[in-house]
GROMACS .gro file of N, CA and C in nm:
model
  483
    1PRO      N    1   0.103  -0.045   0.048
    1PRO     CA    2  -0.023   0.043  -0.001
    1PRO      C    3   0.108   0.126  -0.026
    2HIS      N    4   0.028   0.219  -0.043
    2HIS     CA    5   0.107   0.394  -0.050
    2HIS      C    6   0.132   0.405   0.075
    3GLU      N    7   0.264   0.447   0.131
    3GLU     CA    8   0.259   0.503   0.235
    3GLU      C    9   0.303   0.657   0.247
    4PRO      N   10   0.240   0.713   0.273
    4PRO     CA   11   0.290   0.922   0.224
    4PRO      C   12   0.435   0.898   0.343
    5ALA      N   13   0.524   0.970   0.318
    5ALA     CA   14   0.648   0.971   0.398
    5ALA      C   15   0.571   1.052   0.460
    6PRO      N   16   0.561   1.074   0.629
    6PRO     CA   17   0.572   1.190   0.740
    6PRO      C   18   0.660   1.267   0.710
    7THR      N   19   0.609   1.369   0.783
    7THR     CA   20   0.688   1.469   0.787
    7THR      C   21   0.825   1.470   0.898
    8SER      N   22   0.902   1.533   0.889
    8SER     CA   23   1.020   1.562   0.981
    8SER      C   24   0.959   1.533   1.151
    9ALA      N   25   0.828   1.588   1.191
    9ALA     CA   26   0.802   1.578   1.327
    9ALA      C   27   0.743   1.425   1.338
   10LEU      N   28   0.658   1.395   1.269
   10LEU     CA   29   0.632   1.255   1.284
   10LEU      C   30   0.707   1.192   1.259
   11ALA      N   31   0.840   1.152   1.155
   11ALA     CA   32   0.898   1.085   1.177
   11ALA      C   33   1.016   1.058   1.275
   12ARG      N   34   1.028   1.218   1.337
   12ARG     CA   35   1.108   1.243   1.476
   12ARG      C   36   1.019   1.104   1.551
   13PHE      N   37   0.960   1.180   1.597
   13PHE     CA   38   0.780   1.052   1.705
   13PHE      C   39   0.853   0.982   1.667
   14ALA      N   40   0.817   0.908   1.608
   14ALA     CA   41   0.815   0.749   1.539
   14ALA      C   42   0.988   0.657   1.585
   15ALA      N   43   1.070   0.774   1.590
   15ALA     CA   44   1.158   0.684   1.582
   15ALA      C   45   1.232   0.732   1.733
   16GLU      N   46   1.189   0.830   1.787
   16GLU     CA   47   1.205   0.856   1.908
   16GLU      C   48   1.110   0.804   2.022
   17HIS      N   49   1.017   0.733   1.960
   17HIS     CA   50   0.927   0.616   2.082
   17HIS      C   51   0.922   0.495   2.017
   18ALA      N   52   1.006   0.442   1.913
   18ALA     CA   53   1.006   0.343   1.820
   18ALA      C   54   0.898   0.310   1.835
   19VAL      N   55   0.822   0.323   1.721
   19VAL     CA   56   0.689   0.270   1.724
   19VAL      C   57   0.740   0.292   1.591
   20ALA      N   58   0.711   0.118   1.596
   20ALA     CA   59   0.735   0.018   1.529
   20ALA      C   60   0.621  -0.058   1.414
   21PRO      N   61   0.603  -0.079   1.280
   21PRO     CA   62   0.475  -0.058   1.225
   21PRO      C   63   0.421  -0.226   1.316
   22ARG      N   64   0.302  -0.241   1.345
   22ARG     CA   65   0.234  -0.339   1.398
   22ARG      C   66   0.235  -0.366   1.538
   23THR      N   67   0.282  -0.236   1.581
   23THR     CA   68   0.333  -0.257   1.755
   23THR      C   69   0.251  -0.141   1.844
   24TYR      N   70   0.179  -0.092   1.808
   24TYR     CA   71   0.093  -0.017   1.818
   24TYR      C   72  -0.073   0.055   1.821
   25ALA      N   73  -0.103   0.098   1.898
   25ALA     CA   74  -0.282   0.097   1.818
   25ALA      C   75  -0.311   0.271   1.886
   26VAL      N   76  -0.404   0.313   1.739
   26VAL     CA   77  -0.359   0.445   1.785
   26VAL      C   78  -0.570   0.433   1.850
   27LEU      N   79  -0.541   0.555   1.903
   27LEU     CA   80  -0.671   0.591   2.005
   27LEU      C   81  -0.645   0.760   1.936
   28ASN      N   82  -0.793   0.726   1.891
   28ASN     CA   83  -0.824   0.892   1.787
   28ASN      C   84  -0.888   0.989   1.871
   29LEU      N   85  -0.895   1.083   1.977
   29LEU     CA   86  -0.983   1.173   2.072
   29LEU      C   87  -1.075   1.272   2.003
   30GLY      N   88  -1.033   1.298   1.869
   30GLY     CA   89  -1.097   1.388   1.818
   30GLY      C   90  -1.227   1.361   1.739
   31ALA      N   91  -1.278   1.478   1.758
   31ALA     CA   92  -1.450   1.470   1.681
   31ALA      C   93  -1.468   1.569   1.688
   32ARG      N   94  -1.514   1.625   1.554
   32ARG     CA   95  -1.589   1.779   1.521
   32ARG      C   96  -1.664   1.808   1.644
   33LEU      N   97  -1.742   1.760   1.620
   33LEU     CA   98  -1.875   1.768   1.774
   33LEU      C   99  -1.847   1.718   1.904
   34ALA      N  100  -1.902   1.761   1.954
   34ALA     CA  101  -1.831   1.724   2.086
   34ALA      C  102  -1.896   1.603   2.192
   35ASN      N  103  -2.013   1.594   2.158
   35ASN     CA  104  -2.103   1.486   2.158
   35ASN      C  105  -2.084   1.353   2.101
   36LYS      N  106  -1.985   1.391   1.980
   36LYS     CA  107  -1.934   1.263   1.961
   36LYS      C  108  -1.775   1.169   2.053
   37ARG      N  109  -1.768   1.290   2.100
   37ARG     CA  110  -1.650   1.255   2.188
   37ARG      C  111  -1.683   1.147   2.301
   38LEU      N  112  -1.645   1.077   2.391
   38LEU     CA  113  -1.639   0.976   2.517
   38LEU      C  114  -1.542   1.105   2.642
   39ALA      N  115  -1.584   1.114   2.718
   39ALA     CA  116  -1.522   1.188   2.832
   39ALA      C  117  -1.390   1.107   2.842
   40ALA      N  118  -1.290   1.199   2.926
   40ALA     CA  119  -1.128   1.170   2.879
   40ALA      C  120  -1.122   1.054   3.020
   41GLU      N  121  -1.207   1.034   3.127
   41GLU     CA  122  -1.162   0.957   3.173
   41GLU      C  123  -1.175   0.791   3.118
   42ASP      N  124  -1.308   0.798   3.003
   42ASP     CA  125  -1.300   0.689   2.940
   42ASP      C  126  -1.250   0.686   2.818
   43TYR      N  127  -1.162   0.779   2.765
   43TYR     CA  128  -1.082   0.717   2.700
   43TYR      C  129  -0.906   0.647   2.746
   44ALA      N  130  -0.898   0.719   2.884
   44ALA     CA  131  -0.789   0.668   2.975
   44ALA      C  132  -0.838   0.536   3.001
   45ARG      N  133  -0.937   0.484   3.019
   45ARG     CA  134  -0.952   0.382   3.026
   45ARG      C  135  -0.952   0.252   2.940
   46LEU      N  136  -0.968   0.308   2.813
   46LEU     CA  137  -0.961   0.268   2.736
   46LEU      C  138  -0.804   0.172   2.674
   47ALA      N  139  -0.759   0.310   2.651
   47ALA     CA  140  -0.532   0.352   2.683
   47ALA      C  141  -0.512   0.236   2.772
   48GLN      N  142  -0.572   0.228   2.881
   48GLN     CA  143  -0.478   0.189   3.010
   48GLN      C  144  -0.500   0.019   2.915
   49ARG      N  145  -0.638  -0.014   2.888
   49ARG     CA  146  -0.735  -0.198   2.867
   49ARG      C  147  -0.606  -0.218   2.720
   50MET      N  148  -0.598  -0.125   2.677
   50MET     CA  149  -0.483  -0.150   2.535
   50MET      C  150  -0.324  -0.145   2.617
   51GLU      N  151  -0.312  -0.128   2.666
   51GLU     CA  152  -0.141  -0.117   2.714
   51GLU      C  153  -0.189  -0.274   2.783
   52ALA      N  154  -0.269  -0.254   2.903
   52ALA     CA  155  -0.262  -0.400   2.924
   52ALA      C  156  -0.229  -0.566   2.844
   53ARG      N  157  -0.305  -0.524   2.699
   53ARG     CA  158  -0.293  -0.602   2.597
   53ARG      C  159  -0.148  -0.630   2.539
   54GLY      N  160  -0.087  -0.524   2.534
   54GLY     CA  161   0.075  -0.518   2.534
   54GLY      C  162   0.106  -0.467   2.410
   55LEU      N  163  -0.018  -0.357   2.399
   55LEU     CA  164   0.023  -0.214   2.312
   55LEU      C  165   0.036  -0.105   2.350
   56ARG      N  166   0.160  -0.036   2.226
   56ARG     CA  167   0.151   0.092   2.300
   56ARG      C  168   0.012   0.195   2.223
   57VAL      N  169   0.045   0.286   2.285
   57VAL     CA  170  -0.133   0.326   2.286
   57VAL      C  171  -0.044   0.472   2.243
   58VAL      N  172  -0.069   0.542   2.126
   58VAL     CA  173  -0.014   0.650   2.039
   58VAL      C  174  -0.179   0.727   2.059
   59THR      N  175  -0.216   0.880   2.072
   59THR     CA  176  -0.341   0.934   2.069
   59THR      C  177  -0.301   1.031   1.961
   60THR      N  178  -0.416   1.077   1.868
   60THR     CA  179  -0.394   1.109   1.785
   60THR      C  180  -0.587   1.210   1.839
   61SER      N  181  -0.515   1.386   1.773
   61SER     CA  182  -0.630   1.439   1.783
   61SER      C  183  -0.610   1.610   1.752
   62GLY      N  184  -0.715   1.708   1.731
   62GLY     CA  185  -0.699   1.803   1.640
   62GLY      C  186  -0.700   1.911   1.707
   63PRO      N  187  -0.660   2.013   1.705
   63PRO     CA  188  -0.634   2.108   1.780
   63PRO      C  189  -0.761   2.169   1.879
   64ALA      N  190  -0.864   2.115   1.837
   64ALA     CA  191  -1.021   2.160   1.926
   64ALA      C  192  -1.007   2.049   1.998
   65GLU      N  193  -0.930   1.998   2.041
   65GLU     CA  194  -0.922   1.879   2.152
   65GLU      C  195  -0.799   1.882   2.240
   66ARG      N  196  -0.729   1.976   2.224
   66ARG     CA  197  -0.588   1.942   2.295
   66ARG      C  198  -0.689   1.927   2.440
   67ALA      N  199  -0.706   2.008   2.505
   67ALA     CA  200  -0.774   2.022   2.679
   67ALA      C  201  -0.798   1.876   2.664
   68LEU      N  202  -0.887   1.781   2.587
   68LEU     CA  203  -0.913   1.662   2.615
   68LEU      C  204  -0.827   1.556   2.603
   69ALA      N  205  -0.693   1.580   2.530
   69ALA     CA  206  -0.567   1.483   2.530
   69ALA      C  207  -0.498   1.513   2.612
   70ASP      N  208  -0.477   1.649   2.706
   70ASP     CA  209  -0.387   1.694   2.812
   70ASP      C  210  -0.501   1.594   2.937
   71ALA      N  211  -0.623   1.570   2.917
   71ALA     CA  212  -0.674   1.520   3.037
   71ALA      C  213  -0.663   1.368   3.042
   72VAL      N  214  -0.605   1.263   2.906
   72VAL     CA  215  -0.639   1.167   2.827
   72VAL      C  216  -0.490   1.157   2.911
   73ALA      N  217  -0.380   1.204   2.876
   73ALA     CA  218  -0.227   1.207   2.880
   73ALA      C  219  -0.215   1.225   3.034
   74ALA      N  220  -0.284   1.298   3.089
   74ALA     CA  221  -0.234   1.335   3.251
   74ALA      C  222  -0.339   1.217   3.378
   75GLN      N  223  -0.462   1.094   3.274
   75GLN     CA  224  -0.488   0.997   3.338
   75GLN      C  225  -0.442   0.874   3.269
   76ALA      N  226  -0.367   0.870   3.156
   76ALA     CA  227  -0.279   0.768   3.069
   76ALA      C  228  -0.142   0.823   3.090
   77PRO      N  229  -0.080   0.826   3.192
   77PRO     CA  230   0.036   0.920   3.158
   77PRO      C  231   0.178   0.824   3.042
   78THR      N  232   0.105   0.669   2.976
   78THR     CA  233   0.213   0.592   2.934
   78THR      C  234   0.192   0.605   2.822
   79THR      N  235   0.104   0.675   2.743
   79THR     CA  236   0.011   0.677   2.606
   79THR      C  237   0.145   0.789   2.578
   80LEU      N  238   0.117   0.792   2.417
   80LEU     CA  239   0.182   0.881   2.311
   80LEU      C  240   0.135   0.926   2.208
   81ARG      N  241   0.185   1.074   2.260
   81ARG     CA  242   0.073   1.185   2.224
   81ARG      C  243   0.098   1.230   2.094
   82ALA      N  244   0.080   1.177   1.950
   82ALA     CA  245   0.074   1.207   1.817
   82ALA      C  246   0.144   1.365   1.840
   83PRO      N  247   0.243   1.443   1.739
   83PRO     CA  248   0.217   1.558   1.727
   83PRO      C  249   0.123   1.596   1.665
   84ASP      N  250   0.073   1.700   1.595
   84ASP     CA  251  -0.020   1.722   1.486
   84ASP      C  252   0.024   1.694   1.390
   85THR      N  253  -0.076   1.647   1.275
   85THR     CA  254  -0.068   1.595   1.145
   85THR      C  255  -0.158   1.638   1.037
   86SER      N  256  -0.132   1.600   0.965
   86SER     CA  257  -0.203   1.645   0.863
   86SER      C  258  -0.289   1.470   0.824
   87LEU      N  259  -0.390   1.508   0.722
   87LEU     CA  260  -0.489   1.405   0.679
   87LEU      C  261  -0.424   1.284   0.613
   88ARG      N  262  -0.291   1.301   0.540
   88ARG     CA  263  -0.217   1.189   0.443
   88ARG      C  264  -0.140   1.170   0.599
   89GLU      N  265  -0.063   1.245   0.680
   89GLU     CA  266   0.055   1.150   0.802
   89GLU      C  267  -0.085   1.111   0.896
   90LEU      N  268  -0.196   1.123   0.899
   90LEU     CA  269  -0.269   1.052   1.001
   90LEU      C  270  -0.319   0.908   0.957
   91ALA      N  271  -0.301   0.897   0.804
   91ALA     CA  272  -0.328   0.824   0.679
   91ALA      C  273  -0.174   0.746   0.726
   92TRP      N  274  -0.098   0.761   0.742
   92TRP     CA  275   0.034   0.719   0.744
   92TRP      C  276   0.068   0.620   0.873
   93LEU      N  277  -0.010   0.754   0.999
   93LEU     CA  278   0.058   0.679   1.099
   93LEU      C  279  -0.080   0.557   1.154
   94MET      N  280  -0.165   0.545   1.078
   94MET     CA  281  -0.339   0.438   1.107
   94MET      C  282  -0.306   0.312   1.003
   95SER      N  283  -0.261   0.373   0.889
   95SER     CA  284  -0.160   0.271   0.842
   95SER      C  285  -0.068   0.161   0.931
   96ARG      N  286  -0.009   0.228   0.968
   96ARG     CA  287   0.108   0.130   1.039
   96ARG      C  288   0.039   0.046   1.145
   97ALA      N  289  -0.068   0.097   1.180
   97ALA     CA  290  -0.077   0.057   1.323
   97ALA      C  291  -0.185  -0.068   1.349
   98ARG      N  292  -0.166  -0.155   1.433
   98ARG     CA  293  -0.196  -0.258   1.481
   98ARG      C  294  -0.338  -0.264   1.464
   99ALA      N  295  -0.404  -0.188   1.532
   99ALA     CA  296  -0.525  -0.161   1.549
   99ALA      C  297  -0.579   0.023   1.591
  100VAL      N  298  -0.709   0.095   1.545
  100VAL     CA  299  -0.722   0.190   1.588
  100VAL      C  300  -0.859   0.201   1.639
  101ALA      N  301  -0.866   0.245   1.751
  101ALA     CA  302  -1.045   0.290   1.821
  101ALA      C  303  -1.033   0.411   1.818
  102SER      N  304  -1.168   0.472   1.783
  102SER     CA  305  -1.211   0.615   1.719
  102SER      C  306  -1.335   0.639   1.741
  103CYS      N  307  -1.415   0.761   1.762
  103CYS     CA  308  -1.536   0.783   1.757
  103CYS      C  309  -1.588   0.785   1.617
  104ASP      N  310  -1.679   0.810   1.586
  104ASP     CA  311  -1.752   0.811   1.505
  104ASP      C  312  -1.724   0.925   1.391
  105THR      N  313  -1.614   0.918   1.329
  105THR     CA  314  -1.578   1.059   1.279
  105THR      C  315  -1.478   1.050   1.113
  106GLY      N  316  -1.448   1.085   1.110
  106GLY     CA  317  -1.373   1.081   0.913
  106GLY      C  318  -1.258   1.011   1.009
  107PRO      N  319  -1.151   1.050   1.087
  107PRO     CA  320  -1.044   0.968   1.116
  107PRO      C  321  -1.128   0.794   1.137
  108MET      N  322  -1.222   0.730   1.191
  108MET     CA  323  -1.250   0.606   1.203
  108MET      C  324  -1.257   0.545   1.037
  109HIS      N  325  -1.309   0.649   0.959
  109HIS     CA  326  -1.349   0.566   0.822
  109HIS      C  327  -1.227   0.555   0.762
  110LEU      N  328  -1.160   0.640   0.755
  110LEU     CA  329  -0.983   0.697   0.691
  110LEU      C  330  -0.926   0.548   0.775
  111ALA      N  331  -0.888   0.522   0.888
  111ALA     CA  332  -0.828   0.383   0.890
  111ALA      C  333  -0.894   0.273   0.888
  112VAL      N  334  -1.067   0.263   0.812
  112VAL     CA  335  -1.139   0.089   0.751
  112VAL      C  336  -1.070   0.137   0.652
  113ALA      N  337  -1.076   0.244   0.560
  113ALA     CA  338  -1.053   0.257   0.446
  113ALA      C  339  -0.901   0.211   0.396
  114LEU      N  340  -0.840   0.223   0.480
  114LEU     CA  341  -0.664   0.164   0.509
  114LEU      C  342  -0.667  -0.016   0.539
  115GLY      N  343  -0.766  -0.079   0.620
  115GLY     CA  344  -0.775  -0.164   0.603
  115GLY      C  345  -0.700  -0.189   0.755
  116THR      N  346  -0.712  -0.109   0.845
  116THR     CA  347  -0.654  -0.142   0.958
  116THR      C  348  -0.744  -0.171   1.054
  117PRO      N  349  -0.744  -0.265   1.118
  117PRO     CA  350  -0.863  -0.293   1.258
  117PRO      C  351  -0.888  -0.215   1.277
  118THR      N  352  -1.013  -0.165   1.297
  118THR     CA  353  -1.110  -0.022   1.368
  118THR      C  354  -1.217  -0.113   1.443
  119LEU      N  355  -1.181   0.006   1.520
  119LEU     CA  356  -1.327  -0.005   1.672
  119LEU      C  357  -1.400   0.078   1.647
  120GLY      N  358  -1.480   0.098   1.632
  120GLY     CA  359  -1.564   0.273   1.645
  120GLY      C  360  -1.643   0.253   1.731
  121LEU      N  361  -1.591   0.380   1.787
  121LEU     CA  362  -1.707   0.404   1.934
  121LEU      C  363  -1.836   0.490   1.910
  122PHE      N  364  -1.919   0.511   1.924
  122PHE     CA  365  -2.037   0.515   1.909
  122PHE      C  366  -2.137   0.595   2.003
  123VAL      N  367  -2.080   0.780   2.027
  123VAL     CA  368  -2.141   0.762   2.147
  123VAL      C  369  -2.261   0.856   2.117
  124SER      N  370  -2.291   0.903   2.036
  124SER     CA  371  -2.434   0.990   2.003
  124SER      C  372  -2.471   0.934   1.862
  125THR      N  373  -2.464   0.884   1.758
  125THR     CA  374  -2.512   0.850   1.670
  125THR      C  375  -2.530   0.695   1.656
  126PRO      N  376  -2.634   0.640   1.578
  126PRO     CA  377  -2.640   0.470   1.573
  126PRO      C  378  -2.537   0.389   1.501
  127PRO      N  379  -2.486   0.327   1.557
  127PRO     CA  380  -2.384   0.259   1.485
  127PRO      C  381  -2.421   0.161   1.349
  128GLU      N  382  -2.520   0.110   1.370
  128GLU     CA  383  -2.594   0.073   1.251
  128GLU      C  384  -2.590   0.137   1.154
  129ARG      N  385  -2.609   0.257   1.145
  129ARG     CA  386  -2.581   0.355   1.034
  129ARG      C  387  -2.444   0.394   1.002
  130TYR      N  388  -2.376   0.414   1.024
  130TYR     CA  389  -2.254   0.487   1.041
  130TYR      C  390  -2.100   0.372   1.031
  131GLY      N  391  -2.150   0.263   1.112
  131GLY     CA  392  -2.051   0.176   1.180
  131GLY      C  393  -2.049   0.073   1.064
  132HIS      N  394  -1.883  -0.008   1.092
  132HIS     CA  395  -1.821  -0.088   0.984
  132HIS      C  396  -1.806  -0.219   1.116
  133THR      N  397  -1.889  -0.322   1.061
  133THR     CA  398  -1.888  -0.399   1.163
  133THR      C  399  -1.827  -0.554   1.105
  134ALA      N  400  -1.800  -0.565   0.998
  134ALA     CA  401  -1.726  -0.663   0.909
  134ALA      C  402  -1.583  -0.695   0.953
  135ALA      N  403  -1.532  -0.786   1.025
  135ALA     CA  404  -1.423  -0.840   1.079
  135ALA      C  405  -1.281  -0.795   0.923
  136PRO      N  406  -1.201  -0.725   1.002
  136PRO     CA  407  -1.169  -0.700   1.137
  136PRO      C  408  -1.232  -0.597   1.203
  137HIS      N  409  -1.316  -0.532   1.191
  137HIS     CA  410  -1.373  -0.425   1.221
  137HIS      C  411  -1.508  -0.478   1.297
  138ALA      N  412  -1.496  -0.343   1.429
  138ALA     CA  413  -1.650  -0.349   1.526
  138ALA      C  414  -1.690  -0.208   1.585
  139VAL      N  415  -1.771  -0.219   1.633
  139VAL     CA  416  -1.835  -0.103   1.687
  139VAL      C  417  -1.879  -0.135   1.826
  140ILE      N  418  -1.907  -0.028   1.933
  140ILE     CA  419  -1.940  -0.040   2.035
  140ILE      C  420  -2.068   0.093   2.023
  141ASP      N  421  -2.173   0.056   2.089
  141ASP     CA  422  -2.232   0.156   2.118
  141ASP      C  423  -2.256   0.224   2.254
  142ALA      N  424  -2.176   0.312   2.267
  142ALA     CA  425  -2.157   0.374   2.413
  142ALA      C  426  -2.262   0.390   2.476
  143ARG      N  427  -2.399   0.433   2.359
  143ARG     CA  428  -2.481   0.500   2.395
  143ARG      C  429  -2.577   0.423   2.517
  144THR      N  430  -2.561   0.305   2.478
  144THR     CA  431  -2.621   0.191   2.541
  144THR      C  432  -2.573   0.094   2.644
  145THR      N  433  -2.365   0.099   2.625
  145THR     CA  434  -2.334  -0.042   2.688
  145THR      C  435  -2.253   0.035   2.779
  146PRO      N  436  -2.227   0.012   2.942
  146PRO     CA  437  -2.155   0.032   3.048
  146PRO      C  438  -2.041   0.014   3.010
  147VAL      N  439  -1.990   0.117   3.064
  147VAL     CA  440  -1.803   0.139   3.079
  147VAL      C  441  -1.737  -0.003   3.075
  148ASP      N  442  -1.817  -0.019   3.186
  148ASP     CA  443  -1.725  -0.196   3.216
  148ASP      C  444  -1.749  -0.354   3.119
  149ALA      N  445  -1.873  -0.299   2.991
  149ALA     CA  446  -1.901  -0.406   2.953
  149ALA      C  447  -1.806  -0.351   2.802
  150GLN      N  448  -1.794  -0.187   2.788
  150GLN     CA  449  -1.732  -0.192   2.656
  150GLN      C  450  -1.571  -0.199   2.681
  151LEU      N  451  -1.507  -0.193   2.798
  151LEU     CA  452  -1.375  -0.252   2.809
  151LEU      C  453  -1.386  -0.434   2.751
  152GLU      N  454  -1.481  -0.506   2.809
  152GLU     CA  455  -1.487  -0.606   2.814
  152GLU      C  456  -1.521  -0.634   2.636
  153ALA      N  457  -1.570  -0.576   2.568
  153ALA     CA  458  -1.593  -0.585   2.409
  153ALA      C  459  -1.447  -0.549   2.353
  154LEU      N  460  -1.379  -0.427   2.399
  154LEU     CA  461  -1.220  -0.391   2.361
  154LEU      C  462  -1.150  -0.550   2.345
  155ASP      N  463  -1.149  -0.593   2.487
  155ASP     CA  464  -1.103  -0.711   2.483
  155ASP      C  465  -1.097  -0.806   2.416
  156ARG      N  466  -1.205  -0.847   2.395
  156ARG     CA  467  -1.271  -0.921   2.254
  156ARG      C  468  -1.235  -0.915   2.118
  157TRP      N  469  -1.261  -0.813   2.122
  157TRP     CA  470  -1.204  -0.730   1.959
  157TRP      C  471  -1.057  -0.758   1.944
  158LEU      N  472  -0.982  -0.674   2.060
  158LEU     CA  473  -0.823  -0.716   2.049
  158LEU      C  474  -0.768  -0.843   1.991
  159GLY      N  475  -0.836  -0.920   2.115
  159GLY     CA  476  -0.828  -1.051   2.080
  159GLY      C  477  -0.828  -1.143   1.940
  160THR      N  478  -0.887  -1.024   1.831
  160THR     CA  479  -0.921  -1.113   1.701
  160THR      C  480  -0.856  -1.015   1.607
  161VAL      N  481  -0.731  -0.938   1.674
  161VAL     CA  482  -0.692  -0.816   1.612
  161VAL      C  483  -0.524  -0.850   1.589
   0.00000   0.00000   0.00000
């Protein structure tokens, strides 16, 4: 697959943190609409569960989510925070990941299009309308699924990717 070269900042980040292909998961925190985002503590729990499964977690977000990214980093301090990326760079980072977890946003659909196993986290929209459920992808309906059950679903999904 075509992998656009990252900028020097992203390449430096990957080298400095030994972010090698298929050794990490991307946890995308961004969503243009705030009602599509999880709470910081929920993102932190997801990150910690991914790390417990042996994955390094790289968080991605946009300028509008800086405060959210700060809060997640404070609660899950071993996660790695990617530098700001262009869409091409985000695609590069996601294409090399073992897995991506993201709320219902453009980056979720990008990860699916790249063929990276993707877990869609649906906070305010129906997953049956916008979700990707064919393996290796899956969805969690956070509107109706308690956090502990979300973590169990994440564990089951990670066991398949």
